[in-house]
PDB file of C-alpha atoms in Angstrom:
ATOM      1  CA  UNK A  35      71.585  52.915  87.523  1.00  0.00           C
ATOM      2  CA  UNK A  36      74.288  54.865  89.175  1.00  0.00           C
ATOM      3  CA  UNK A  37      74.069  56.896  92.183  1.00  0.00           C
ATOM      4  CA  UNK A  38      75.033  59.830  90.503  1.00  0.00           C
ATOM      5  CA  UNK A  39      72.524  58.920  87.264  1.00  0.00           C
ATOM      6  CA  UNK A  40      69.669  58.732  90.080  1.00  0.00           C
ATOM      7  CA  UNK A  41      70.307  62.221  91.184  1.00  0.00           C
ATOM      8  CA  UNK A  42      70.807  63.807  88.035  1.00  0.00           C
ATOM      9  CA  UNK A  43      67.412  61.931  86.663  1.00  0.00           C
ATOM     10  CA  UNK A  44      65.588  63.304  89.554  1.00  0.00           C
ATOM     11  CA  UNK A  45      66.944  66.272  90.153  1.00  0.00           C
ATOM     12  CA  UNK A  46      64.789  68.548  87.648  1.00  0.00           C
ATOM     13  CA  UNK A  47      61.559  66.730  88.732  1.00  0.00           C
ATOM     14  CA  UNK A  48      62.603  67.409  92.208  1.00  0.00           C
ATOM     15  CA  UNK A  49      63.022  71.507  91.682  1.00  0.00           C
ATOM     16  CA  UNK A  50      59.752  71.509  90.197  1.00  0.00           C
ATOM     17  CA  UNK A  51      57.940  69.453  92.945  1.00  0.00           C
ATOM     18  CA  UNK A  52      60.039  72.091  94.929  1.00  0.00           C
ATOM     19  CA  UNK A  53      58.470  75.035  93.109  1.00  0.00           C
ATOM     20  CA  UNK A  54      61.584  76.027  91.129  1.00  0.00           C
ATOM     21  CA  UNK A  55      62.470  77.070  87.868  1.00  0.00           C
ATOM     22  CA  UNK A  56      65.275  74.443  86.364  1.00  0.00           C
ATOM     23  CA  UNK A  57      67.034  77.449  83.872  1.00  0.00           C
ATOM     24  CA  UNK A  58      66.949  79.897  86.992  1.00  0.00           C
ATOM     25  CA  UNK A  59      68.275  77.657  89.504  1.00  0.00           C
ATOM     26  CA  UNK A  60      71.058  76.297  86.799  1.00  0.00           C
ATOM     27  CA  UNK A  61      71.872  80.019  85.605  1.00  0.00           C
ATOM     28  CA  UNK A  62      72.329  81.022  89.239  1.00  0.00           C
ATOM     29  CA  UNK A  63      74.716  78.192  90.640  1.00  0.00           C
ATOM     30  CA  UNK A  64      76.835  78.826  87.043  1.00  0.00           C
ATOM     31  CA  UNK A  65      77.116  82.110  88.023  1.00  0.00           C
ATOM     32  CA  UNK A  66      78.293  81.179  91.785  1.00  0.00           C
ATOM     33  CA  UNK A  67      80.975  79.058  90.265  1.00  0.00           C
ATOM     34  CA  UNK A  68      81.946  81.215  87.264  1.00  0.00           C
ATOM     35  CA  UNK A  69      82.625  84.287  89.859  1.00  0.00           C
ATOM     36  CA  UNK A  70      84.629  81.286  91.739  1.00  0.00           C
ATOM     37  CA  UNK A  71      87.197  81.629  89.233  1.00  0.00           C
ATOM     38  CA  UNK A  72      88.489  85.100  90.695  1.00  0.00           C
ATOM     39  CA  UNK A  73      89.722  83.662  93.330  1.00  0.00           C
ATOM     40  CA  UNK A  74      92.739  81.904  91.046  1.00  0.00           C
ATOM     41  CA  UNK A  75      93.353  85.168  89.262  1.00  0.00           C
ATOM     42  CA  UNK A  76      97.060  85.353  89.189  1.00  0.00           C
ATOM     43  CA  UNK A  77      96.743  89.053  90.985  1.00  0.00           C
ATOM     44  CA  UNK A  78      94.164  91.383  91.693  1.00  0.00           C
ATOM     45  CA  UNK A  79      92.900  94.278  89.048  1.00  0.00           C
ATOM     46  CA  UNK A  80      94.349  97.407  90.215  1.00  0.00           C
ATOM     47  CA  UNK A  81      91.124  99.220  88.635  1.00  0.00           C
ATOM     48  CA  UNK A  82      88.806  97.459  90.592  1.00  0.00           C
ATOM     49  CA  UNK A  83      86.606 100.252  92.457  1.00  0.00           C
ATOM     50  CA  UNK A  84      86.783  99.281  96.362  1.00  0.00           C
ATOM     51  CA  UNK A  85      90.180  97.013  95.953  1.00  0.00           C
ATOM     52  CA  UNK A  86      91.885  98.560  98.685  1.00  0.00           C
ATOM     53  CA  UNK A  87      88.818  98.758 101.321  1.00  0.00           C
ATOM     54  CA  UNK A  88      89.924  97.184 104.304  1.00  0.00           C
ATOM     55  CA  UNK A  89      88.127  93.798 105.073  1.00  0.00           C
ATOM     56  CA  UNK A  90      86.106  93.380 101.413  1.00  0.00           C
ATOM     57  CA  UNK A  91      88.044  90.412 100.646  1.00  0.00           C
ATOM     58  CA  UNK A  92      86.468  88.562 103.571  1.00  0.00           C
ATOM     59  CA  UNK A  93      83.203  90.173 102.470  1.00  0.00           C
ATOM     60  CA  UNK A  94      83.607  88.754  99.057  1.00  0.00           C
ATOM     61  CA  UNK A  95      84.202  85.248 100.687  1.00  0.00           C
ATOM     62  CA  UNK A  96      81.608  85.204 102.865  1.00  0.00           C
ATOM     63  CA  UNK A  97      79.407  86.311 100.281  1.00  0.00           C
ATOM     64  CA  UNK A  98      80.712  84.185  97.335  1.00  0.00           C
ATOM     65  CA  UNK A  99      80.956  80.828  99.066  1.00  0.00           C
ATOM     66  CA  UNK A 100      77.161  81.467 100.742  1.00  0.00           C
ATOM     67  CA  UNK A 101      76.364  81.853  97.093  1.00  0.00           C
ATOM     68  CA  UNK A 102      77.819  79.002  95.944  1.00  0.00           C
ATOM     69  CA  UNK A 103      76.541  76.627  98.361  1.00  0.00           C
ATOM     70  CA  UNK A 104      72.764  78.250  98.707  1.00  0.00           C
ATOM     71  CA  UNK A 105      72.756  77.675  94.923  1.00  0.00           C
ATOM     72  CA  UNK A 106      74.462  74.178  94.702  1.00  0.00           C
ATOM     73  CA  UNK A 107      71.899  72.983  97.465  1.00  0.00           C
ATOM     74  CA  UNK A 108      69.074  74.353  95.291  1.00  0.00           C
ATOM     75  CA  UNK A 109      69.818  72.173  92.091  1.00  0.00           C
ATOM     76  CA  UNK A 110      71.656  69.478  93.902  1.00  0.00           C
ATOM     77  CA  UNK A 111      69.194  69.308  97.091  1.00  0.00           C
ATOM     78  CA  UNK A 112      65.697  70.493  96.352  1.00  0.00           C
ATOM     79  CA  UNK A 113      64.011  68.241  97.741  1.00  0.00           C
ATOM     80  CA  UNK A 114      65.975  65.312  99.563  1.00  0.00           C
ATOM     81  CA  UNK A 115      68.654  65.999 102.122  1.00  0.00           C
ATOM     82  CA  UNK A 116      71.536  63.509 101.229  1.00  0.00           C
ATOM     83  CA  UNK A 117      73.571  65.798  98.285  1.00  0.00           C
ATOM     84  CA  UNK A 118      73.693  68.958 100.760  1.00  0.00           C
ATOM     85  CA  UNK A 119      76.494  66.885 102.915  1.00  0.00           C
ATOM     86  CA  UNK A 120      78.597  66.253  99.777  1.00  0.00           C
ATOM     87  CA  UNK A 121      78.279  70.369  98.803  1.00  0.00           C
ATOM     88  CA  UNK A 122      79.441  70.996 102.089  1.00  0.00           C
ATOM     89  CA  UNK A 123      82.274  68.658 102.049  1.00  0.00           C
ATOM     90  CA  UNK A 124      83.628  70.255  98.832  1.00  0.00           C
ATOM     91  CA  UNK A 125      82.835  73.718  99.550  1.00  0.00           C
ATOM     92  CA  UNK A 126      85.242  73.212 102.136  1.00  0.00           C
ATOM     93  CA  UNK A 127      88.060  71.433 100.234  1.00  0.00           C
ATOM     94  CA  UNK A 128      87.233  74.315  97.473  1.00  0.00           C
ATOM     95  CA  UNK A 129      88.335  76.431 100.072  1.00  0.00           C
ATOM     96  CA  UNK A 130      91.328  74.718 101.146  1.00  0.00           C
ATOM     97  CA  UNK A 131      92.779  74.710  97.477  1.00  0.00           C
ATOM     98  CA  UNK A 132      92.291  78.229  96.681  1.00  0.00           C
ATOM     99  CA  UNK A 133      94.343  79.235  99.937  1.00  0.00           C
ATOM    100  CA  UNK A 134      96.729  76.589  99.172  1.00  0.00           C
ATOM    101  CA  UNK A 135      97.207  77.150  95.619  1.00  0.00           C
ATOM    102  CA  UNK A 136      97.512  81.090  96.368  1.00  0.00           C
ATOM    103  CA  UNK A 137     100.123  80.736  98.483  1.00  0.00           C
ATOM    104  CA  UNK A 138     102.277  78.437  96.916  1.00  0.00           C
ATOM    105  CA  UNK A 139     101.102  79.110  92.583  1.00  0.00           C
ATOM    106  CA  UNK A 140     100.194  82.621  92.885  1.00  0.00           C
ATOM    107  CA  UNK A 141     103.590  84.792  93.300  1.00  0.00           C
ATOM    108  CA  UNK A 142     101.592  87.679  93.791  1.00  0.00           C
ATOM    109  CA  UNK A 143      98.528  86.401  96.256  1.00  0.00           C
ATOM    110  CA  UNK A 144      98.894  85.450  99.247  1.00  0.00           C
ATOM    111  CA  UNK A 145      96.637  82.489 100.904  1.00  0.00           C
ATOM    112  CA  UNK A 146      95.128  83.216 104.797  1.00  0.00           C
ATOM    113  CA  UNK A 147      94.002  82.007 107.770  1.00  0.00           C
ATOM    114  CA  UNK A 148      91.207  84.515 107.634  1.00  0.00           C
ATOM    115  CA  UNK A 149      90.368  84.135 103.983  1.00  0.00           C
ATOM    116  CA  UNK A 150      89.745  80.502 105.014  1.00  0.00           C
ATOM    117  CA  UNK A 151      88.025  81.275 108.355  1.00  0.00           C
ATOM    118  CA  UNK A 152      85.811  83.778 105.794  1.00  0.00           C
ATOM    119  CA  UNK A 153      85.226  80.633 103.631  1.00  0.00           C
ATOM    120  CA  UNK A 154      84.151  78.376 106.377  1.00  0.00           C
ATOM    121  CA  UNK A 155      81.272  81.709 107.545  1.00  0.00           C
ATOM    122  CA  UNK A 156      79.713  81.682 104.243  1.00  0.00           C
ATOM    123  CA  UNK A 157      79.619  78.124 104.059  1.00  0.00           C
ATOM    124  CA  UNK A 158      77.446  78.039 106.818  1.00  0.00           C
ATOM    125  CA  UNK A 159      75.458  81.344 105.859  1.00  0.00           C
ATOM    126  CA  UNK A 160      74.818  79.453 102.854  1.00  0.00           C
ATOM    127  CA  UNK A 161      73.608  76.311 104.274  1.00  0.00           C
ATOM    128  CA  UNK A 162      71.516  78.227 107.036  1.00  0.00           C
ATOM    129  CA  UNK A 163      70.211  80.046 104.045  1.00  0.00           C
ATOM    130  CA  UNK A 164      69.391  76.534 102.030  1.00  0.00           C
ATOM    131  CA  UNK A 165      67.987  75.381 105.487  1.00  0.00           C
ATOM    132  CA  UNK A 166      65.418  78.487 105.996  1.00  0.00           C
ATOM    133  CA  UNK A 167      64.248  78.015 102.676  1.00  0.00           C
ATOM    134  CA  UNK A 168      63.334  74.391 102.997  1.00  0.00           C
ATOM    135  CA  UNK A 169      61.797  75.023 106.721  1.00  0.00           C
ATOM    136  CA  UNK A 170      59.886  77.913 105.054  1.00  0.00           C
ATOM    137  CA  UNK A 171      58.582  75.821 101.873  1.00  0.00           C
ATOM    138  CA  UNK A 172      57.639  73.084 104.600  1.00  0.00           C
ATOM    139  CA  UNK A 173      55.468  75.437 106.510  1.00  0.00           C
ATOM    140  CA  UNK A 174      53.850  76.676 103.634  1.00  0.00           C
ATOM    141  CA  UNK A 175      53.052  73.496 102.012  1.00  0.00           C
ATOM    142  CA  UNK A 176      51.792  72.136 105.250  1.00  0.00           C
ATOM    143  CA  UNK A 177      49.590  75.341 105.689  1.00  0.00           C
ATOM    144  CA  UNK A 178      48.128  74.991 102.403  1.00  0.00           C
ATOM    145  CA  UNK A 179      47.690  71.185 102.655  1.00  0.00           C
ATOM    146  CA  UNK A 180      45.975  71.723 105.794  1.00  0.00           C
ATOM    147  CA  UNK A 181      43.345  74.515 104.689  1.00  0.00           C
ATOM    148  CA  UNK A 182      42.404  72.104 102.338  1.00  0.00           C
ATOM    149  CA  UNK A 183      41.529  69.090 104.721  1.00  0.00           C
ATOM    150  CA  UNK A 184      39.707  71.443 106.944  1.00  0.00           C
ATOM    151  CA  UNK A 185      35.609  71.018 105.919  1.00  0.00           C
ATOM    152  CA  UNK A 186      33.751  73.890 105.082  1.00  0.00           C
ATOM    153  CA  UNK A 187      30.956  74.227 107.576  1.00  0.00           C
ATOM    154  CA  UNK A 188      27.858  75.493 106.138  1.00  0.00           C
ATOM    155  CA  UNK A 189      26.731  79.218 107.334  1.00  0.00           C
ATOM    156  CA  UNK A 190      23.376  79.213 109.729  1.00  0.00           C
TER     157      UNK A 190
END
């Protein structure tokens, strides 16, 4: 078997060794990468409520690449380390492209060093994020594994 076949075979066991729910964990990172797509709209919405507040564009980076990445690492990384690398890796080449391709496809966008800077924040907010969460299952599991090695002394 493939590298690739290994991961995807083990992956669902892995989430629910990890305590997840497959469906949740799927419908979540879909929804990171389907919101991904507004970031090749050819130009913004004028109607959008908040389009002209300065600095929410960064905020919606930040925000959708920690997303993106928290989720990926939660179907692709549940349990072993080794995938989270490759997220990060194309998180950031995800974020390259879209400033590339909106400065030079996208007549009426405009690709920047700060929408990439913004990218490169929430990439790390998100793998902090996917980081906390393991720590925290870690210390859990350990806390529960130990109460249940401990003997029970008998009351005098």
């Amino acid at each position: 078997m493939s590298t690739v076949s290994d991961l995807v075979a083990r992956t669902p066991t892995e989430i629910r060794r990890a305590g997840g729910s497959v469906p949740w964990r799927l419908g979540l990172l879909g929804l990171a990468l389907l919101l991904n797509i507004g970031f090749y709209v050819p130009s913004i919405p004028s109607g959008i409520p908040g389009a002209g507040v300065p600095g929410l564009d960064k905020v919606v980076h930040v925000v959708l690449f920690a997303l993106t990445v928290w989720a990926a690492g939660r179907v692709l990384a549940p349990v072993k380390r080794f995938p989270m690398g490759w997220v990060v890796i194309v998180a950031l080449v995800h974020a390259g492209l879209i400033e590339l391709i909106q400065q030079i496809a996208l007549p009426d966008r405009a690709g920047s060093a700060g929408d990439l800077v913004a990218d490169v924040v929430g990439i790390a907010l998100g793998l902090g994020l996917w980081i906390g969460e393991r720590q925290r299952r870690h210390r859990l599991l350990e806390t529960v594994d130990m109460a249940e090695q401990e003997p029970i002394s008998p009351r005098a």
